[in-house]
Backbone as CSV, one residue per row, in Angstrom:
resi,resn,N_x,N_y,N_z,CA_x,CA_y,CA_z,C_x,C_y,C_z
1,MET,-111.835,-197.277,-33.909,-110.678,-196.449,-34.944,-109.781,-197.617,-35.233
2,THR,-109.505,-196.962,-36.421,-107.939,-197.480,-37.036,-106.476,-196.542,-36.215
3,SER,-105.667,-197.541,-36.251,-104.407,-197.132,-35.294,-103.502,-195.886,-36.449
4,PRO,-102.962,-195.264,-35.680,-101.925,-194.281,-36.545,-101.024,-194.849,-37.483
5,LEU,-100.485,-194.561,-38.426,-99.810,-194.870,-39.429,-98.477,-194.266,-38.696
6,LEU,-96.881,-195.451,-38.887,-96.044,-195.098,-38.439,-95.664,-194.325,-39.943
7,GLN,-95.294,-193.430,-39.611,-94.492,-192.503,-41.015,-92.863,-192.381,-40.926
8,THR,-92.421,-193.489,-39.940,-91.144,-194.332,-40.693,-91.114,-195.539,-41.763
9,LYS,-92.308,-195.829,-41.876,-93.091,-196.971,-43.100,-92.960,-196.041,-44.124
10,LEU,-93.107,-195.005,-44.589,-93.158,-194.189,-45.628,-92.280,-193.309,-46.450
11,ARG,-90.780,-193.300,-45.565,-89.658,-192.662,-45.908,-88.485,-193.727,-45.949
12,ARG,-88.040,-193.503,-47.338,-87.303,-193.749,-48.487,-85.592,-193.941,-47.511
13,PRO,-85.015,-194.801,-47.145,-83.570,-194.382,-47.080,-82.702,-194.019,-47.382
14,ALA,-82.289,-192.955,-46.172,-80.958,-191.863,-47.004,-79.895,-192.547,-47.472
15,LEU,-79.745,-191.694,-48.662,-78.725,-192.336,-49.269,-77.640,-192.334,-48.673
16,ARG,-76.658,-193.516,-48.676,-75.370,-193.038,-48.166,-74.298,-192.179,-48.663
17,PRO,-73.552,-191.711,-48.123,-72.527,-190.654,-48.794,-71.704,-190.902,-49.499
18,VAL,-70.906,-192.278,-49.163,-70.203,-193.195,-49.959,-70.871,-194.350,-50.600
19,ARG,-70.979,-194.574,-52.273,-71.604,-195.458,-52.926,-71.340,-195.461,-53.621
20,VAL,-71.565,-197.013,-54.529,-70.986,-197.086,-55.720,-72.169,-197.121,-57.091
21,GLU,-71.715,-195.722,-57.238,-72.774,-195.074,-58.798,-73.128,-196.962,-59.473
22,ARG,-74.351,-197.253,-60.186,-74.303,-197.987,-61.209,-75.361,-197.637,-61.794
23,PRO,-74.831,-197.106,-63.326,-75.503,-196.486,-64.083,-76.258,-197.189,-64.887
24,ALA,-75.119,-197.709,-65.460,-76.082,-198.813,-66.021,-77.956,-199.632,-65.698
25,LEU,-77.281,-200.526,-64.578,-78.691,-200.683,-64.337,-79.500,-199.433,-63.478
26,TYR,-79.273,-198.377,-63.124,-79.715,-196.870,-63.313,-80.977,-196.850,-64.644
27,ALA,-80.013,-197.381,-65.521,-80.647,-196.999,-66.789,-81.637,-197.290,-67.252
28,ARG,-81.600,-199.234,-67.038,-82.881,-200.357,-67.064,-83.907,-199.910,-65.953
29,LEU,-83.335,-199.272,-64.842,-84.430,-199.099,-64.321,-85.520,-198.175,-64.189
30,THR,-85.003,-197.130,-65.129,-85.517,-195.347,-65.954,-86.367,-196.482,-66.899
31,THR,-85.821,-197.365,-67.925,-86.521,-197.860,-69.211,-87.995,-198.394,-68.836
32,GLY,-87.543,-199.459,-67.936,-88.617,-199.751,-66.832,-90.018,-199.371,-66.368
33,GLN,-89.457,-197.912,-66.690,-90.778,-196.788,-65.931,-91.661,-196.827,-67.274
34,LEU,-91.527,-197.446,-68.544,-92.535,-197.992,-69.569,-93.056,-198.768,-69.509
35,GLN,-92.952,-199.662,-68.043,-93.890,-200.672,-67.916,-94.650,-200.982,-66.875
36,LYS,-95.246,-201.772,-66.335,-96.224,-201.368,-65.397,-95.585,-201.808,-64.055
37,LEU,-94.563,-202.739,-63.624,-93.716,-203.188,-63.053,-92.554,-203.529,-63.066
38,THR,-92.074,-202.911,-62.360,-90.270,-203.571,-61.947,-90.614,-204.869,-61.082
39,LEU,-89.335,-205.604,-60.676,-89.425,-206.446,-59.971,-87.661,-206.604,-59.991
40,VAL,-87.758,-206.287,-57.982,-85.962,-206.288,-58.294,-85.826,-207.445,-57.124
41,VAL,-85.280,-209.062,-57.516,-85.018,-209.915,-56.485,-83.847,-210.361,-56.416
42,ALA,-83.479,-210.330,-55.087,-82.191,-210.635,-54.827,-81.657,-211.260,-53.424
43,PRO,-81.360,-212.057,-53.248,-81.145,-212.125,-51.392,-80.531,-211.084,-51.169
44,ALA,-80.939,-210.935,-49.451,-80.323,-210.433,-48.591,-78.609,-210.156,-48.679
45,GLY,-78.673,-208.456,-48.621,-77.210,-207.865,-48.557,-76.960,-207.600,-49.980
46,PHE,-77.608,-207.952,-51.555,-77.599,-207.679,-52.483,-77.311,-205.917,-52.957
47,GLY,-77.900,-205.539,-52.196,-78.344,-203.593,-52.102,-79.282,-203.459,-53.375
48,LYS,-80.806,-204.392,-53.209,-81.982,-203.176,-53.579,-82.285,-202.645,-53.352
49,THR,-82.496,-202.494,-51.738,-82.896,-201.053,-51.847,-81.968,-199.677,-51.891
50,ALA,-80.071,-199.937,-51.607,-79.622,-198.578,-52.006,-79.588,-198.369,-53.629
51,LEU,-80.029,-199.804,-54.118,-79.541,-199.709,-55.839,-81.223,-198.552,-55.986
52,VAL,-82.157,-198.607,-55.524,-83.316,-198.580,-56.060,-83.567,-196.673,-55.564
53,SER,-82.958,-196.332,-53.971,-82.890,-195.552,-53.559,-81.726,-194.428,-54.074
54,GLY,-80.195,-194.740,-54.778,-79.510,-194.196,-55.733,-80.115,-193.474,-56.786
55,TRP,-81.168,-194.887,-57.163,-81.596,-193.925,-58.732,-82.360,-193.338,-58.668
56,LEU,-83.594,-192.995,-57.535,-84.042,-192.516,-57.787,-83.490,-190.993,-57.105
57,GLY,-82.476,-191.320,-56.171,-82.034,-190.229,-55.851,-82.843,-189.149,-55.106
58,GLU,-82.958,-187.173,-55.497,-84.233,-186.423,-55.017,-84.972,-186.059,-55.574
59,ARG,-85.371,-187.461,-56.586,-86.856,-187.595,-57.393,-88.271,-188.092,-56.545
60,PRO,-89.326,-187.803,-56.803,-90.116,-187.795,-55.779,-90.529,-189.539,-56.572
61,ALA,-90.647,-189.823,-54.992,-91.429,-191.055,-55.108,-91.919,-191.469,-53.781
62,GLY,-93.337,-192.837,-54.169,-93.700,-193.052,-52.799,-93.229,-193.832,-52.268
63,TRP,-92.999,-193.974,-51.574,-92.152,-195.589,-50.210,-92.918,-195.704,-49.651
64,LEU,-92.536,-197.216,-49.506,-93.656,-198.307,-48.729,-92.287,-199.813,-47.694
65,ALA,-92.192,-199.210,-46.736,-91.027,-200.011,-46.202,-92.238,-201.358,-45.015
66,LEU,-91.895,-202.724,-46.480,-93.281,-203.439,-45.653,-92.383,-204.263,-44.469
67,ASP,-93.214,-204.327,-43.494,-93.240,-205.986,-42.802,-93.802,-206.354,-42.605
68,GLY,-94.023,-207.610,-41.574,-94.832,-208.850,-41.475,-96.493,-208.511,-40.418
69,ALA,-96.063,-207.308,-39.904,-97.919,-206.973,-39.901,-99.140,-206.734,-40.659
70,ASP,-97.759,-205.921,-41.336,-98.831,-205.880,-43.181,-99.262,-206.765,-43.609
71,ASN,-99.970,-208.016,-43.273,-100.245,-209.198,-43.946,-101.777,-209.300,-44.046
72,GLU,-101.914,-207.993,-42.754,-103.454,-207.748,-42.812,-104.079,-207.227,-43.957
73,PRO,-105.012,-207.175,-44.653,-105.484,-206.455,-45.959,-105.439,-205.260,-45.823
74,ALA,-106.464,-205.339,-44.731,-106.793,-203.317,-44.646,-105.824,-202.658,-43.637
75,ARG,-104.635,-203.145,-43.219,-103.354,-202.688,-43.047,-102.932,-202.129,-44.325
76,PHE,-102.220,-203.123,-45.224,-101.513,-203.226,-46.117,-102.042,-202.116,-47.015
77,TRP,-103.633,-201.793,-47.385,-103.577,-200.857,-48.099,-103.796,-199.541,-47.385
78,ARG,-104.042,-199.652,-46.245,-104.273,-198.307,-45.667,-102.794,-197.418,-45.977
79,TYR,-101.140,-198.764,-45.481,-100.037,-198.111,-45.834,-99.908,-197.582,-47.471
80,LEU,-100.179,-198.665,-48.294,-99.628,-198.100,-49.854,-100.609,-197.116,-50.161
81,ILE,-101.698,-196.777,-49.734,-102.566,-195.275,-50.088,-101.864,-194.280,-49.644
82,ALA,-101.777,-194.472,-48.401,-101.049,-193.423,-47.068,-99.507,-193.175,-48.488
83,ALA,-98.753,-193.844,-48.756,-97.367,-193.928,-49.358,-97.516,-193.001,-51.035
84,LEU,-98.818,-193.916,-51.465,-99.394,-192.772,-52.532,-99.898,-191.157,-52.629
85,GLN,-100.479,-191.288,-50.974,-100.603,-189.804,-50.783,-99.661,-188.908,-50.872
86,THR,-98.342,-189.520,-50.381,-97.256,-188.185,-50.822,-96.676,-187.620,-52.032
87,LEU,-97.168,-188.474,-52.484,-97.080,-188.043,-54.173,-98.485,-187.113,-54.786
88,ALA,-99.665,-187.550,-54.460,-100.972,-187.296,-54.602,-101.955,-186.932,-53.482
89,ALA,-101.951,-186.034,-52.743,-102.673,-186.153,-51.221,-104.211,-186.737,-51.651
90,PRO,-105.033,-186.233,-52.750,-106.166,-186.536,-52.907,-106.841,-187.858,-53.262
91,VAL,-105.174,-188.461,-53.670,-105.768,-190.353,-53.926,-106.270,-190.883,-52.511
92,GLY,-107.176,-191.709,-53.389,-107.685,-192.831,-51.908,-108.330,-192.653,-50.972
93,VAL,-109.431,-190.969,-50.929,-109.457,-190.775,-50.240,-110.964,-191.650,-49.803
94,THR,-111.933,-192.422,-50.978,-112.410,-192.660,-50.904,-112.559,-194.346,-50.536
95,ALA,-111.569,-194.819,-51.011,-110.761,-195.965,-50.713,-110.865,-196.007,-48.932
96,LEU,-110.416,-195.078,-48.661,-109.259,-195.147,-47.341,-110.710,-195.206,-46.003
97,ALA,-111.712,-194.571,-46.916,-113.239,-194.740,-45.667,-113.767,-196.042,-45.966
98,MET,-113.532,-196.501,-47.604,-114.257,-198.094,-47.083,-113.161,-199.095,-46.409
99,LEU,-111.754,-198.878,-46.293,-111.414,-199.143,-45.346,-111.897,-199.420,-43.878
100,GLY,-112.542,-198.576,-43.190,-112.609,-198.122,-42.374,-114.286,-198.852,-42.250
101,ALA,-114.766,-198.969,-43.295,-116.435,-200.351,-42.908,-116.324,-201.840,-42.619
102,ASN,-117.398,-201.855,-42.091,-116.776,-203.143,-41.193,-118.144,-204.178,-41.721
103,PRO,-118.793,-204.837,-42.500,-117.611,-205.990,-42.780,-116.939,-204.570,-44.019
104,LEU,-115.740,-205.414,-44.387,-114.655,-204.386,-45.253,-115.556,-204.930,-46.784
105,PRO,-115.636,-204.228,-48.315,-116.108,-204.075,-48.565,-115.115,-204.981,-50.104
106,PRO,-115.446,-205.710,-50.827,-114.726,-206.549,-51.423,-113.275,-206.114,-52.017
107,PRO,-112.403,-206.713,-52.182,-111.354,-205.830,-52.337,-111.483,-205.004,-53.710
108,GLU,-112.111,-205.746,-54.956,-112.165,-205.005,-56.147,-112.725,-203.862,-56.207
109,ALA,-114.140,-203.329,-55.250,-114.417,-202.050,-55.098,-113.466,-201.064,-54.455
110,LEU,-112.740,-201.168,-53.409,-111.957,-200.883,-53.426,-111.112,-200.709,-54.264
111,LEU,-110.348,-201.421,-54.637,-109.404,-201.035,-55.894,-109.972,-200.291,-57.181
112,THR,-111.503,-200.735,-57.130,-111.627,-199.691,-58.241,-111.762,-198.267,-58.129
113,SER,-111.778,-198.187,-56.925,-111.738,-196.869,-56.357,-110.723,-196.315,-56.461
114,LEU,-109.656,-196.658,-55.815,-108.151,-195.929,-56.028,-107.615,-196.136,-57.115
115,VAL,-108.020,-197.024,-58.101,-107.708,-196.974,-59.623,-108.302,-195.219,-59.891
116,ASN,-109.720,-195.721,-60.490,-110.655,-194.527,-60.799,-109.436,-192.660,-60.346
117,ASP,-109.571,-193.111,-58.764,-109.009,-191.428,-58.378,-107.176,-191.683,-58.994
118,LEU,-106.899,-192.411,-59.037,-105.211,-192.424,-59.535,-105.383,-192.242,-61.643
119,ALA,-106.072,-192.885,-61.914,-106.216,-192.254,-63.430,-107.072,-190.958,-63.938
120,ALA,-107.685,-189.932,-62.768,-108.481,-189.035,-62.718,-107.208,-188.144,-62.981
121,GLY,-105.880,-188.137,-61.807,-104.936,-187.540,-61.791,-104.104,-187.632,-63.293
122,ASP,-102.473,-186.057,-63.196,-101.844,-185.883,-64.396,-100.304,-186.090,-63.791
123,GLY,-99.759,-186.795,-64.799,-97.719,-186.406,-64.539,-97.946,-187.759,-63.522
124,PRO,-96.600,-188.521,-63.778,-95.613,-190.102,-63.329,-96.002,-189.726,-61.858
125,LEU,-96.322,-191.384,-61.540,-95.898,-191.808,-59.812,-95.029,-193.128,-59.829
126,CYS,-94.590,-192.535,-59.006,-93.727,-193.726,-59.020,-93.426,-194.540,-57.708
127,LEU,-94.081,-195.419,-57.401,-94.563,-196.551,-55.833,-93.456,-197.510,-55.556
128,ILE,-92.723,-197.792,-54.282,-91.638,-198.734,-54.429,-92.105,-199.082,-52.956
129,LEU,-91.899,-200.862,-53.766,-92.518,-201.757,-52.044,-91.873,-202.476,-51.649
130,ASP,-91.214,-202.048,-50.295,-89.525,-202.746,-50.845,-90.051,-203.675,-48.851
131,ASP,-89.508,-205.199,-49.168,-89.558,-206.281,-48.570,-90.647,-207.241,-49.035
132,TYR,-91.287,-207.202,-49.606,-92.007,-207.666,-50.541,-92.864,-209.099,-50.011
133,HIS,-91.314,-209.537,-49.762,-90.946,-211.060,-49.426,-91.732,-211.315,-47.796
134,LEU,-91.949,-210.411,-47.451,-92.589,-210.591,-45.828,-94.483,-210.720,-46.159
135,ILE,-94.724,-210.576,-47.342,-96.191,-210.647,-47.575,-96.534,-211.967,-47.752
136,GLU,-97.290,-212.822,-47.032,-97.588,-213.936,-47.110,-99.245,-214.125,-47.611
137,ASN,-99.689,-213.038,-47.450,-100.882,-213.631,-47.441,-101.891,-213.585,-48.880
138,PRO,-102.467,-214.643,-49.135,-102.368,-214.858,-50.792,-104.083,-213.654,-50.728
139,ALA,-104.517,-213.053,-50.014,-105.763,-212.245,-50.342,-104.825,-210.928,-50.660
140,ILE,-103.787,-210.887,-50.562,-103.524,-209.218,-50.662,-102.101,-209.328,-51.948
141,HIS,-102.074,-210.849,-52.148,-101.562,-211.047,-53.498,-102.176,-210.671,-54.954
142,ASP,-103.866,-211.351,-54.159,-104.614,-211.500,-55.376,-105.190,-210.403,-55.688
143,ALA,-105.472,-209.371,-54.275,-105.680,-207.190,-54.592,-104.852,-207.043,-55.254
144,LEU,-103.229,-206.850,-55.084,-102.256,-206.644,-55.804,-102.421,-206.669,-57.342
145,ALA,-102.486,-208.046,-57.213,-102.571,-208.331,-58.998,-103.754,-207.644,-59.424
146,PHE,-104.788,-207.340,-59.018,-105.644,-207.266,-59.635,-105.470,-205.713,-59.918
147,PHE,-105.179,-205.060,-59.076,-104.336,-203.492,-58.802,-103.344,-203.342,-60.174
148,ILE,-102.858,-204.152,-59.657,-101.419,-204.298,-61.126,-102.022,-203.752,-62.272
149,GLU,-103.011,-205.118,-62.676,-103.318,-204.916,-63.873,-104.615,-204.006,-64.774
150,HIS,-104.698,-203.139,-63.677,-105.728,-202.131,-63.941,-105.316,-200.867,-63.508
151,MET,-104.172,-200.973,-62.880,-103.673,-199.096,-62.700,-103.325,-198.536,-63.456
152,PRO,-103.239,-197.403,-63.821,-102.996,-196.506,-65.492,-101.726,-196.356,-65.208
153,ALA,-101.427,-196.240,-66.876,-100.215,-195.801,-67.404,-99.069,-195.049,-66.087
154,ARG,-100.059,-193.812,-66.162,-99.116,-193.065,-64.983,-98.386,-193.493,-63.654
155,LEU,-98.863,-195.075,-63.249,-98.243,-195.031,-62.483,-97.299,-195.906,-62.234
156,HIS,-96.225,-196.508,-62.089,-95.161,-197.987,-62.002,-94.767,-197.812,-60.536
157,LEU,-94.942,-199.152,-60.405,-94.887,-199.736,-59.545,-93.608,-200.476,-59.511
158,VAL,-92.824,-200.797,-58.194,-91.211,-201.954,-57.453,-91.364,-202.223,-56.871
159,LEU,-91.270,-203.374,-56.916,-91.439,-204.047,-55.840,-89.888,-204.950,-55.158
160,LEU,-89.238,-204.891,-54.481,-88.341,-204.943,-53.965,-88.187,-206.146,-52.963
161,SER,-87.567,-207.490,-53.574,-88.274,-208.688,-52.654,-87.079,-209.945,-52.934
162,ARG,-86.639,-210.590,-51.718,-86.071,-211.857,-51.168,-86.014,-212.826,-52.944
163,SER,-87.578,-212.989,-52.639,-87.929,-214.437,-53.781,-89.311,-213.382,-54.656
164,ASP,-89.608,-214.608,-55.875,-90.294,-214.031,-56.715,-91.558,-214.171,-56.129
165,PRO,-92.149,-213.133,-55.947,-93.964,-212.817,-55.135,-95.082,-213.909,-55.975
166,PRO,-95.672,-214.166,-55.548,-96.596,-215.388,-56.252,-97.892,-214.458,-57.150
167,LEU,-97.336,-213.242,-58.133,-98.062,-212.605,-58.783,-98.268,-213.277,-60.231
168,PRO,-99.168,-213.167,-61.425,-98.330,-213.208,-62.795,-97.630,-212.727,-63.308
169,LEU,-96.886,-213.139,-62.802,-95.107,-212.880,-63.641,-94.757,-212.967,-64.517
170,ALA,-95.489,-214.706,-65.224,-95.528,-214.875,-66.546,-96.268,-214.459,-67.875
171,GLY,-97.366,-213.583,-67.266,-98.160,-213.046,-68.247,-98.058,-211.520,-68.511
172,TRP,-97.590,-211.185,-67.304,-96.688,-209.522,-67.174,-95.616,-209.367,-68.272
173,ARG,-94.426,-210.903,-68.160,-93.679,-210.833,-69.181,-93.529,-210.882,-70.626
174,ALA,-94.776,-211.779,-70.612,-94.860,-212.032,-71.970,-95.554,-210.815,-72.737
175,SER,-96.246,-209.677,-71.969,-96.979,-209.297,-72.298,-96.046,-207.435,-72.684
176,GLY,-94.707,-207.827,-72.064,-93.749,-206.837,-72.054,-94.223,-205.801,-70.669
177,GLN,-94.315,-206.094,-69.696,-95.248,-205.289,-69.469,-94.440,-205.028,-67.672
178,LEU,-93.464,-205.859,-68.058,-92.530,-206.547,-66.207,-91.183,-206.427,-66.710
179,GLN,-90.152,-205.041,-66.136,-88.785,-205.202,-66.062,-88.487,-205.703,-64.626
180,GLU,-87.292,-206.454,-65.241,-86.482,-207.796,-63.718,-84.951,-207.586,-63.752
181,LEU,-84.360,-206.935,-62.832,-83.563,-207.217,-61.965,-83.581,-208.481,-61.146
182,ARG,-82.607,-209.249,-61.508,-82.352,-210.386,-60.771,-80.715,-210.474,-59.714
183,GLN,-80.075,-211.383,-58.432,-79.341,-211.616,-58.397,-77.711,-211.491,-59.555
184,ALA,-78.018,-211.851,-60.493,-76.952,-212.144,-61.473,-76.404,-209.832,-61.819
185,ASP,-77.765,-209.550,-61.983,-77.889,-208.281,-62.757,-76.910,-207.452,-61.387
186,LEU,-77.475,-207.553,-60.258,-77.217,-206.493,-58.860,-75.600,-207.611,-58.785
187,CYS,-74.801,-207.573,-59.263,-73.700,-208.437,-58.439,-72.506,-207.437,-59.754
188,PHE,-71.718,-207.021,-58.305,-70.691,-206.375,-58.480,-69.609,-206.477,-59.742
189,SER,-69.416,-205.487,-61.183,-68.340,-205.769,-61.469,-67.033,-206.348,-61.151
190,LEU,-65.844,-206.417,-61.541,-64.802,-205.893,-60.956,-64.860,-205.144,-60.305
191,ALA,-64.520,-203.619,-61.256,-64.212,-202.485,-61.066,-65.020,-202.006,-60.573
192,GLU,-66.639,-202.408,-59.840,-67.326,-201.724,-58.801,-66.925,-202.001,-57.391
193,ALA,-66.633,-203.495,-57.417,-66.096,-204.618,-56.106,-65.058,-203.382,-56.016
194,ALA,-63.638,-203.393,-56.289,-62.587,-202.112,-56.102,-63.336,-201.304,-56.005
195,GLU,-64.351,-200.409,-56.436,-64.468,-199.105,-56.001,-65.510,-199.199,-54.527
196,PHE,-66.016,-200.074,-53.988,-66.617,-200.730,-52.913,-65.658,-200.607,-51.668
197,LEU,-65.010,-201.523,-52.274,-63.857,-202.350,-51.509,-62.634,-201.060,-50.666
């Protein structure tokens, strides 16, 4: 029997009542939706989560707040599928059943089922994985790379991390499938800093 999922991990942070609007960065996040992956990388305190949450506003998006316990592959994929199901309820039902098998099936079989479910639907989907730097398991990195390579165009993935994840970023960058926002991009201008203070 699997443990119940913490629903609080699937809720995006509430928007702060007073915040600095970042229209130029919001525009880059919006154009990034034409690519497979947006990567937001900066140290703690640079406002990665606040930026993406502010950009989303009231728009629907799946959100997964990762933690160290998510380094167990079955748990990671259960939560990722649950985040997708907040947008498209029937997605991943077969994949979830496969996660309950002992032994687990090969990751490619599980992810092929999930990708096929996503490809069968209509309309754009956006999924945010927050604090991806906490994921250290190479098996999860490899499986996520497979998922990103094969996911349908309707799904856009946003990874928030304090460091570059060990994913094939160079290849995605070269093929135009990666949008990147980094520490220098997230730094406040003088006007934004004055507004923040």
